[in-house]
PDB file of C-alpha atoms in Angstrom:
ATOM      1  CA  MET A 158     -27.445  -3.462  -8.674  1.00 40.00           C
ATOM      2  CA  ASP A 159     -26.712  -5.327 -11.891  1.00 44.00           C
ATOM      3  CA  GLY A 160     -23.247  -6.621 -10.978  1.00 43.00           C
ATOM      4  CA  GLU A 161     -21.502  -4.339 -13.474  1.00 45.00           C
ATOM      5  CA  ALA A 162     -21.901  -1.026 -11.700  1.00 46.00           C
ATOM      6  CA  CYS A 163     -22.744   0.116  -8.219  1.00 46.00           C
ATOM      7  CA  SER A 164     -25.079   2.923  -7.182  1.00 43.00           C
ATOM      8  CA  LEU A 165     -22.242   5.457  -7.432  1.00 46.00           C
ATOM      9  CA  GLY A 166     -21.683   4.637 -11.091  1.00 47.00           C
ATOM     10  CA  GLN A 167     -18.318   2.947 -10.498  1.00 49.00           C
ATOM     11  CA  PRO A 168     -17.679  -0.519 -12.015  1.00 50.00           C
ATOM     12  CA  LEU A 169     -17.263  -3.458  -9.678  1.00 52.00           C
ATOM     13  CA  LEU A 170     -14.461  -6.015  -9.779  1.00 54.00           C
ATOM     14  CA  VAL A 171     -16.246  -8.973 -11.369  1.00 70.00           C
ATOM     15  CA  LYS A 172     -14.440 -12.315 -11.429  1.00 78.00           C
ATOM     16  CA  LEU A 173     -15.028 -14.680 -14.323  1.00 84.00           C
ATOM     17  CA  ALA A 174     -14.728 -17.997 -12.501  1.00 86.00           C
ATOM     18  CA  PRO A 175     -12.601 -19.641  -9.801  1.00 88.00           C
ATOM     19  CA  ALA A 176      -9.097 -20.037 -11.251  1.00 90.00           C
ATOM     20  CA  LYS A 177      -8.287 -23.510  -9.984  1.00 90.00           C
ATOM     21  CA  TYR A 178      -8.020 -27.138 -11.024  1.00 91.00           C
ATOM     22  CA  PRO A 179     -11.212 -29.155 -11.410  1.00 90.00           C
ATOM     23  CA  SER A 180     -11.804 -31.754  -8.719  1.00 87.00           C
ATOM     24  CA  PHE A 181     -10.742 -34.833 -10.650  1.00 85.00           C
ATOM     25  CA  ASP A 182      -9.684 -38.001  -8.877  1.00 81.00           C
ATOM     26  CA  LEU A 183      -5.972 -38.770  -8.907  1.00 76.00           C
ATOM     27  CA  ALA A 184      -6.519 -42.109 -10.624  1.00 80.00           C
ATOM     28  CA  GLU A 185      -8.402 -40.517 -13.532  1.00 85.00           C
ATOM     29  CA  ASP A 186      -6.689 -39.637 -16.791  1.00 88.00           C
ATOM     30  CA  ARG A 187      -8.385 -36.533 -18.159  1.00 90.00           C
ATOM     31  CA  LYS A 188      -7.537 -34.562 -21.263  1.00 91.00           C
ATOM     32  CA  GLY A 189      -8.623 -31.004 -21.980  1.00 92.00           C
ATOM     33  CA  GLU A 190      -8.328 -28.546 -24.854  1.00 94.00           C
ATOM     34  CA  VAL A 191      -7.645 -24.836 -24.506  1.00 95.00           C
ATOM     35  CA  ILE A 192     -10.515 -23.143 -26.331  1.00 94.00           C
ATOM     36  CA  ASP A 193      -9.728 -19.550 -25.329  1.00 94.00           C
ATOM     37  CA  LEU A 194      -7.254 -17.335 -23.464  1.00 94.00           C
ATOM     38  CA  VAL A 195      -8.989 -14.642 -21.423  1.00 94.00           C
ATOM     39  CA  HIS A 196      -8.016 -11.764 -19.172  1.00 91.00           C
ATOM     40  CA  GLU A 197      -9.542 -11.285 -15.746  1.00 88.00           C
ATOM     41  CA  ARG A 198      -9.560  -7.905 -14.041  1.00 82.00           C
ATOM     42  CA  GLY A 199      -7.128  -7.713 -11.174  1.00 80.00           C
ATOM     43  CA  ARG A 200      -5.103 -10.694 -12.413  1.00 87.00           C
ATOM     44  CA  ASP A 201      -1.851 -10.389 -14.372  1.00 88.00           C
ATOM     45  CA  ALA A 202      -1.615 -13.987 -15.538  1.00 92.00           C
ATOM     46  CA  PRO A 203      -3.950 -14.945 -18.397  1.00 93.00           C
ATOM     47  CA  LEU A 204      -6.520 -17.659 -17.832  1.00 94.00           C
ATOM     48  CA  ALA A 205      -6.878 -20.646 -20.111  1.00 94.00           C
ATOM     49  CA  LYS A 206     -10.449 -21.716 -20.772  1.00 94.00           C
ATOM     50  CA  VAL A 207     -10.150 -25.507 -20.874  1.00 94.00           C
ATOM     51  CA  ARG A 208     -12.881 -27.832 -22.103  1.00 94.00           C
ATOM     52  CA  PHE A 209     -12.643 -31.474 -21.085  1.00 92.00           C
ATOM     53  CA  GLU A 210     -13.916 -34.609 -22.775  1.00 89.00           C
ATOM     54  CA  ASN A 211     -17.006 -34.740 -20.566  1.00 87.00           C
ATOM     55  CA  GLY A 212     -18.005 -31.237 -21.659  1.00 88.00           C
ATOM     56  CA  SER A 213     -17.062 -29.431 -18.440  1.00 90.00           C
ATOM     57  CA  VAL A 214     -15.179 -26.146 -18.679  1.00 92.00           C
ATOM     58  CA  SER A 215     -12.633 -24.763 -16.205  1.00 92.00           C
ATOM     59  CA  MET A 216     -10.568 -21.588 -15.915  1.00 93.00           C
ATOM     60  CA  ILE A 217      -6.941 -22.440 -15.208  1.00 93.00           C
ATOM     61  CA  PRO A 218      -3.931 -20.047 -15.105  1.00 94.00           C
ATOM     62  CA  ALA A 219      -1.978 -20.464 -18.331  1.00 94.00           C
ATOM     63  CA  VAL A 220       1.728 -21.268 -18.562  1.00 94.00           C
ATOM     64  CA  LEU A 221       4.186 -19.882 -21.082  1.00 93.00           C
ATOM     65  CA  GLY A 222       3.587 -21.364 -24.510  1.00 91.00           C
ATOM     66  CA  THR A 223      -0.114 -22.008 -24.037  1.00 93.00           C
ATOM     67  CA  LYS A 224      -2.208 -21.223 -27.098  1.00 92.00           C
ATOM     68  CA  ILE A 225      -5.691 -21.931 -28.359  1.00 94.00           C
ATOM     69  CA  GLY A 226      -5.847 -25.568 -29.391  1.00 92.00           C
ATOM     70  CA  SER A 227      -3.232 -26.721 -26.881  1.00 92.00           C
ATOM     71  CA  THR A 228      -4.005 -29.844 -24.895  1.00 93.00           C
ATOM     72  CA  MET A 229      -3.607 -30.410 -21.168  1.00 92.00           C
ATOM     73  CA  ARG A 230      -3.532 -33.723 -19.321  1.00 92.00           C
ATOM     74  CA  PHE A 231      -4.555 -34.372 -15.738  1.00 91.00           C
ATOM     75  CA  SER A 232      -2.992 -37.668 -14.788  1.00 89.00           C
ATOM     76  CA  LEU A 233      -0.555 -39.339 -12.417  1.00 86.00           C
ATOM     77  CA  ASN A 234       1.509 -40.591 -15.338  1.00 83.00           C
ATOM     78  CA  ALA A 235       1.279 -37.615 -17.692  1.00 87.00           C
ATOM     79  CA  GLU A 236       4.370 -36.503 -19.565  1.00 90.00           C
ATOM     80  CA  ILE A 237       6.560 -33.762 -18.108  1.00 92.00           C
ATOM     81  CA  VAL A 238       5.369 -31.215 -20.651  1.00 92.00           C
ATOM     82  CA  ASN A 239       4.399 -27.585 -20.074  1.00 93.00           C
ATOM     83  CA  GLY A 240       0.746 -27.323 -19.163  1.00 92.00           C
ATOM     84  CA  ASN A 241       0.241 -30.841 -17.861  1.00 93.00           C
ATOM     85  CA  VAL A 242      -1.032 -31.217 -14.294  1.00 94.00           C
ATOM     86  CA  ILE A 243       0.574 -34.015 -12.299  1.00 93.00           C
ATOM     87  CA  SER A 244       0.813 -35.039  -8.661  1.00 93.00           C
ATOM     88  CA  ILE A 245       4.117 -33.703  -7.294  1.00 93.00           C
ATOM     89  CA  GLN A 246       5.097 -37.194  -6.098  1.00 93.00           C
ATOM     90  CA  ASN A 247       5.588 -38.132  -9.778  1.00 93.00           C
ATOM     91  CA  ILE A 248       7.447 -34.991 -10.815  1.00 94.00           C
ATOM     92  CA  PRO A 249      11.256 -35.416 -11.002  1.00 94.00           C
ATOM     93  CA  ASP A 250      13.620 -33.284  -8.952  1.00 94.00           C
ATOM     94  CA  GLY A 251      14.629 -30.015 -10.587  1.00 94.00           C
ATOM     95  CA  THR A 252      11.395 -29.634 -12.551  1.00 95.00           C
ATOM     96  CA  THR A 253       9.897 -26.149 -12.778  1.00 95.00           C
ATOM     97  CA  VAL A 254       6.262 -26.065 -11.677  1.00 96.00           C
ATOM     98  CA  CYS A 255       3.591 -23.483 -10.907  1.00 95.00           C
ATOM     99  CA  ASN A 256       0.083 -23.234  -9.444  1.00 94.00           C
ATOM    100  CA  VAL A 257       0.974 -25.812  -6.793  1.00 95.00           C
ATOM    101  CA  GLU A 258      -1.656 -26.961  -4.328  1.00 94.00           C
ATOM    102  CA  LYS A 259      -0.866 -26.055  -0.732  1.00 93.00           C
ATOM    103  CA  HIS A 260      -3.433 -28.560   0.486  1.00 93.00           C
ATOM    104  CA  TYR A 261      -4.721 -31.404  -1.631  1.00 91.00           C
ATOM    105  CA  GLY A 262      -7.836 -30.364  -3.522  1.00 89.00           C
ATOM    106  CA  ASP A 263      -7.565 -26.576  -3.072  1.00 91.00           C
ATOM    107  CA  GLY A 264      -6.998 -26.123  -6.824  1.00 90.00           C
ATOM    108  CA  GLY A 265      -3.621 -24.386  -6.604  1.00 92.00           C
ATOM    109  CA  ALA A 266      -2.317 -21.694  -4.271  1.00 93.00           C
ATOM    110  CA  ILE A 267       1.510 -21.538  -4.556  1.00 94.00           C
ATOM    111  CA  ALA A 268       3.394 -19.778  -7.401  1.00 93.00           C
ATOM    112  CA  LYS A 269       0.158 -18.498  -8.906  1.00 92.00           C
ATOM    113  CA  THR A 270       1.128 -14.952  -9.910  1.00 91.00           C
ATOM    114  CA  ALA A 271       2.319 -13.899 -13.355  1.00 92.00           C
ATOM    115  CA  GLY A 272       5.826 -15.067 -14.237  1.00 92.00           C
ATOM    116  CA  ASN A 273       6.245 -17.084 -11.042  1.00 92.00           C
ATOM    117  CA  SER A 274       7.351 -20.669 -10.627  1.00 94.00           C
ATOM    118  CA  ALA A 275       8.615 -23.073  -8.004  1.00 95.00           C
ATOM    119  CA  THR A 276      11.114 -25.915  -8.249  1.00 96.00           C
ATOM    120  CA  VAL A 277      10.695 -29.497  -7.094  1.00 95.00           C
ATOM    121  CA  PHE A 278      13.775 -29.787  -4.888  1.00 94.00           C
ATOM    122  CA  SER A 279      13.686 -33.295  -3.477  1.00 94.00           C
ATOM    123  CA  HIS A 280      11.462 -36.194  -2.432  1.00 94.00           C
ATOM    124  CA  THR A 281      11.713 -37.026   1.264  1.00 91.00           C
ATOM    125  CA  THR A 282       9.991 -39.414   3.630  1.00 91.00           C
ATOM    126  CA  ASP A 283       7.949 -36.521   5.024  1.00 91.00           C
ATOM    127  CA  GLY A 284       6.769 -35.349   1.609  1.00 93.00           C
ATOM    128  CA  VAL A 285       7.988 -33.434  -1.423  1.00 95.00           C
ATOM    129  CA  MET A 286      10.217 -30.425  -0.816  1.00 95.00           C
ATOM    130  CA  LEU A 287       9.676 -27.396  -3.057  1.00 95.00           C
ATOM    131  CA  LYS A 288      11.796 -24.295  -3.450  1.00 94.00           C
ATOM    132  CA  LEU A 289       9.410 -21.338  -3.518  1.00 94.00           C
ATOM    133  CA  PRO A 290       9.841 -18.136  -5.563  1.00 91.00           C
ATOM    134  CA  SER A 291      10.934 -16.388  -2.340  1.00 91.00           C
ATOM    135  CA  GLY A 292      13.817 -18.845  -1.919  1.00 91.00           C
ATOM    136  CA  ASN A 293      12.243 -20.581   1.067  1.00 93.00           C
ATOM    137  CA  PHE A 294      11.610 -24.302   1.178  1.00 94.00           C
ATOM    138  CA  VAL A 295       8.377 -26.063   2.038  1.00 94.00           C
ATOM    139  CA  ILE A 296       7.404 -29.718   2.363  1.00 95.00           C
ATOM    140  CA  LEU A 297       4.034 -30.608   0.859  1.00 95.00           C
ATOM    141  CA  ASN A 298       1.762 -33.606   0.635  1.00 94.00           C
ATOM    142  CA  PRO A 299       2.934 -35.853  -2.235  1.00 93.00           C
ATOM    143  CA  LYS A 300      -0.641 -36.013  -3.568  1.00 92.00           C
ATOM    144  CA  ASN A 301      -0.802 -32.269  -4.193  1.00 93.00           C
ATOM    145  CA  ARG A 302      -1.064 -31.344  -7.858  1.00 93.00           C
ATOM    146  CA  ALA A 303       1.118 -28.914  -9.790  1.00 94.00           C
ATOM    147  CA  MET A 304       1.329 -27.619 -13.338  1.00 95.00           C
ATOM    148  CA  ILE A 305       4.522 -28.035 -15.329  1.00 95.00           C
ATOM    149  CA  GLY A 306       6.102 -24.796 -16.543  1.00 94.00           C
ATOM    150  CA  VAL A 307       6.295 -21.098 -15.696  1.00 95.00           C
ATOM    151  CA  LEU A 308       3.126 -19.067 -15.344  1.00 94.00           C
ATOM    152  CA  ALA A 309       2.546 -16.649 -18.222  1.00 94.00           C
ATOM    153  CA  GLY A 310       2.292 -12.872 -17.911  1.00 91.00           C
ATOM    154  CA  GLY A 311       5.705 -12.246 -16.406  1.00 89.00           C
ATOM    155  CA  GLY A 312       7.123  -8.737 -16.659  1.00 88.00           C
ATOM    156  CA  THR A 313       3.820  -6.893 -16.456  1.00 82.00           C
ATOM    157  CA  SER A 314       4.744  -5.444 -13.059  1.00 80.00           C
ATOM    158  CA  GLU A 315       8.008  -4.054 -14.470  1.00 86.00           C
ATOM    159  CA  ARG A 316       6.388  -1.777 -17.036  1.00 87.00           C
ATOM    160  CA  PRO A 317       6.421   1.926 -16.096  1.00 92.00           C
ATOM    161  CA  PHE A 318       3.060   3.512 -15.304  1.00 92.00           C
ATOM    162  CA  LEU A 319       3.983   6.775 -17.102  1.00 94.00           C
ATOM    163  CA  ASN A 320       1.166   8.708 -15.429  1.00 94.00           C
ATOM    164  CA  ALA A 321      -0.662   8.756 -12.116  1.00 93.00           C
ATOM    165  CA  GLY A 322      -3.977   7.675 -13.633  1.00 94.00           C
ATOM    166  CA  ASN A 323      -2.611   4.320 -14.773  1.00 92.00           C
ATOM    167  CA  LYS A 324      -1.115   3.711 -11.340  1.00 93.00           C
ATOM    168  CA  TRP A 325      -4.392   4.626  -9.644  1.00 93.00           C
ATOM    169  CA  ARG A 326      -6.293   2.134 -11.807  1.00 90.00           C
ATOM    170  CA  ARG A 327      -3.663  -0.519 -11.188  1.00 87.00           C
ATOM    171  CA  TYR A 328      -3.885  -0.239  -7.407  1.00 89.00           C
ATOM    172  CA  ARG A 329      -7.656   0.029  -7.564  1.00 88.00           C
ATOM    173  CA  SER A 330      -7.895  -3.289  -9.420  1.00 81.00           C
ATOM    174  CA  LYS A 331      -5.849  -4.857  -6.610  1.00 82.00           C
ATOM    175  CA  GLY A 332      -8.049  -3.340  -3.926  1.00 86.00           C
ATOM    176  CA  ARG A 333      -5.195  -1.224  -2.557  1.00 88.00           C
ATOM    177  CA  LYS A 334      -5.285   2.384  -1.445  1.00 90.00           C
ATOM    178  CA  TYR A 335      -3.549   4.910  -3.708  1.00 93.00           C
ATOM    179  CA  PRO A 336      -2.346   7.602  -3.485  1.00 93.00           C
ATOM    180  CA  ILE A 337      -1.192   7.562   0.133  1.00 92.00           C
ATOM    181  CA  VAL A 338      -0.488  11.024   1.526  1.00 94.00           C
ATOM    182  CA  ARG A 339       2.421  11.342   3.952  1.00 94.00           C
ATOM    183  CA  GLY A 340       1.412  12.078   7.507  1.00 95.00           C
ATOM    184  CA  VAL A 341       3.770  15.071   7.816  1.00 95.00           C
ATOM    185  CA  ALA A 342       2.098  16.645   4.770  1.00 96.00           C
ATOM    186  CA  GLN A 343      -1.329  16.607   6.424  1.00 95.00           C
ATOM    187  CA  ALA A 344      -2.892  19.002   8.895  1.00 95.00           C
ATOM    188  CA  ALA A 345      -2.433  18.538  12.616  1.00 94.00           C
ATOM    189  CA  TYR A 346      -6.077  17.680  13.213  1.00 94.00           C
ATOM    190  CA  VAL A 347      -5.971  14.957  10.533  1.00 93.00           C
ATOM    191  CA  HIS A 348      -2.772  13.108  11.425  1.00 95.00           C
ATOM    192  CA  PRO A 349      -0.516  12.932  14.530  1.00 94.00           C
ATOM    193  CA  HIS A 350       2.526  13.752  12.393  1.00 95.00           C
ATOM    194  CA  GLY A 351       0.890  16.743  10.704  1.00 94.00           C
ATOM    195  CA  GLY A 352       1.122  20.479  11.298  1.00 94.00           C
ATOM    196  CA  GLY A 353       4.016  22.821  11.895  1.00 91.00           C
ATOM    197  CA  ARG A 354       5.992  25.143   9.680  1.00 92.00           C
ATOM    198  CA  HIS A 355       8.142  22.323   8.351  1.00 94.00           C
ATOM    199  CA  GLN A 356       7.272  18.787   7.323  1.00 95.00           C
ATOM    200  CA  HIS A 357       8.725  16.756  10.180  1.00 95.00           C
ATOM    201  CA  VAL A 358       7.283  14.366  12.735  1.00 94.00           C
ATOM    202  CA  GLY A 359       8.240  16.512  15.723  1.00 90.00           C
ATOM    203  CA  GLN A 360       7.980  13.641  18.193  1.00 91.00           C
ATOM    204  CA  SER A 361       8.941  10.033  18.570  1.00 91.00           C
ATOM    205  CA  SER A 362       7.576   8.036  15.658  1.00 93.00           C
ATOM    206  CA  THR A 363       7.631   4.805  17.690  1.00 95.00           C
ATOM    207  CA  VAL A 364       4.357   3.957  19.406  1.00 96.00           C
ATOM    208  CA  ALA A 365       3.252   1.133  21.662  1.00 96.00           C
ATOM    209  CA  ARG A 366       1.401  -1.923  20.485  1.00 96.00           C
ATOM    210  CA  ASP A 367      -1.735  -0.983  22.433  1.00 96.00           C
ATOM    211  CA  THR A 368      -1.869   2.610  21.193  1.00 95.00           C
ATOM    212  CA  PRO A 369      -5.389   3.825  20.336  1.00 95.00           C
ATOM    213  CA  PRO A 370      -6.275   3.583  16.617  1.00 92.00           C
ATOM    214  CA  GLY A 371      -6.176   7.335  16.037  1.00 91.00           C
ATOM    215  CA  ALA A 372      -2.585   7.583  17.230  1.00 93.00           C
ATOM    216  CA  LYS A 373      -1.288   4.205  16.089  1.00 95.00           C
ATOM    217  CA  VAL A 374       0.927   5.503  13.277  1.00 94.00           C
ATOM    218  CA  GLY A 375       4.629   5.323  12.607  1.00 93.00           C
ATOM    219  CA  SER A 376       6.800   2.475  13.896  1.00 94.00           C
ATOM    220  CA  ILE A 377       4.507   0.084  15.774  1.00 95.00           C
ATOM    221  CA  ALA A 378       6.278  -1.477  18.791  1.00 95.00           C
ATOM    222  CA  ALA A 379       9.664  -1.187  17.068  1.00 94.00           C
ATOM    223  CA  ARG A 380      12.539  -2.942  18.813  1.00 91.00           C
ATOM    224  CA  LYS A 381      14.999  -0.500  17.351  1.00 88.00           C
ATOM    225  CA  THR A 382      15.074   2.307  14.804  1.00 87.00           C
ATOM    226  CA  GLY A 383      17.732   3.992  12.720  1.00 84.00           C
ATOM    227  CA  ARG A 384      20.390   2.647  10.444  1.00 81.00           C
ATOM    228  CA  SER A 385      22.015  -0.651  11.275  1.00 76.00           C
ATOM    229  CA  LYS A 386      25.676  -0.559  12.259  1.00 73.00           C
ATOM    230  CA  VAL A 387      26.363  -4.218  11.413  1.00 66.00           C
ATOM    231  CA  ALA A 388      27.647  -3.470   7.911  1.00 59.00           C
ATOM    232  CA  LYS A 389      29.855  -0.713   9.287  1.00 58.00           C
ATOM    233  CA  LYS A 390      31.393  -3.057  11.882  1.00 59.00           C
ATOM    234  CA  ILE A 391      32.080  -5.709   9.253  1.00 58.00           C
ATOM    235  CA  LYS A 392      33.752  -3.116   7.041  1.00 59.00           C
ATOM    236  CA  ILE A 393      35.968  -1.947   9.894  1.00 60.00           C
ATOM    237  CA  GLN A 394      36.897  -5.512  10.828  1.00 63.00           C
ATOM    238  CA  GLY A 395      37.780  -6.234   7.226  1.00 61.00           C
ATOM    239  CA  ARG A 396      40.211  -3.329   7.136  1.00 59.00           C
ATOM    240  CA  THR A 397      41.920  -4.441  10.318  1.00 51.00           C
TER     241      THR A 397
END
């Protein structure tokens, strides 16, 4: 197998290089130049091919505004400019960052998808608090590095697929199964919800946690099912 195609004639998902920060020491002041912007299969955000002064080359997710010839600085005292990588302990509150390290030295793991960003919320005695894209808050090690700016490639997930083939290729690049056939549309010997003259489950769709794999479909150990009545109660109370 040559790495480009398997024995069945289907192409494999080949990654270019690890998309993470190089392992520079915090005290070092490194400067790199973007020599190319490349696309990697299965990744929405473009990668910036950065060459440093010592000749090493790294693939780093690019932020909005990155272009060939742009410079990036890896330093504790770098300017708060898009593309620079700084320790979050030296980033002011309210700054938009991306590709934040969850653990020091992992090369970036938080806010790493296209169009995503996090916000430096506050500096506490326990660490630096960040507001994540989900709205949750997390406290990280002050030494963790982050890139200033918003990751490029936003909006790609909002484009319509227009046909089933494009959607199939999209999910295939992500390693996800598509299309997924409904259980009620299958035959009885294929799926527990299948069979019958009409497409309906025909039994309780809630199963136990220790159900055998062949029958473990539907609502797994659900505490409750059906529509919630909380909104209805609030509406009634508001009228009264």
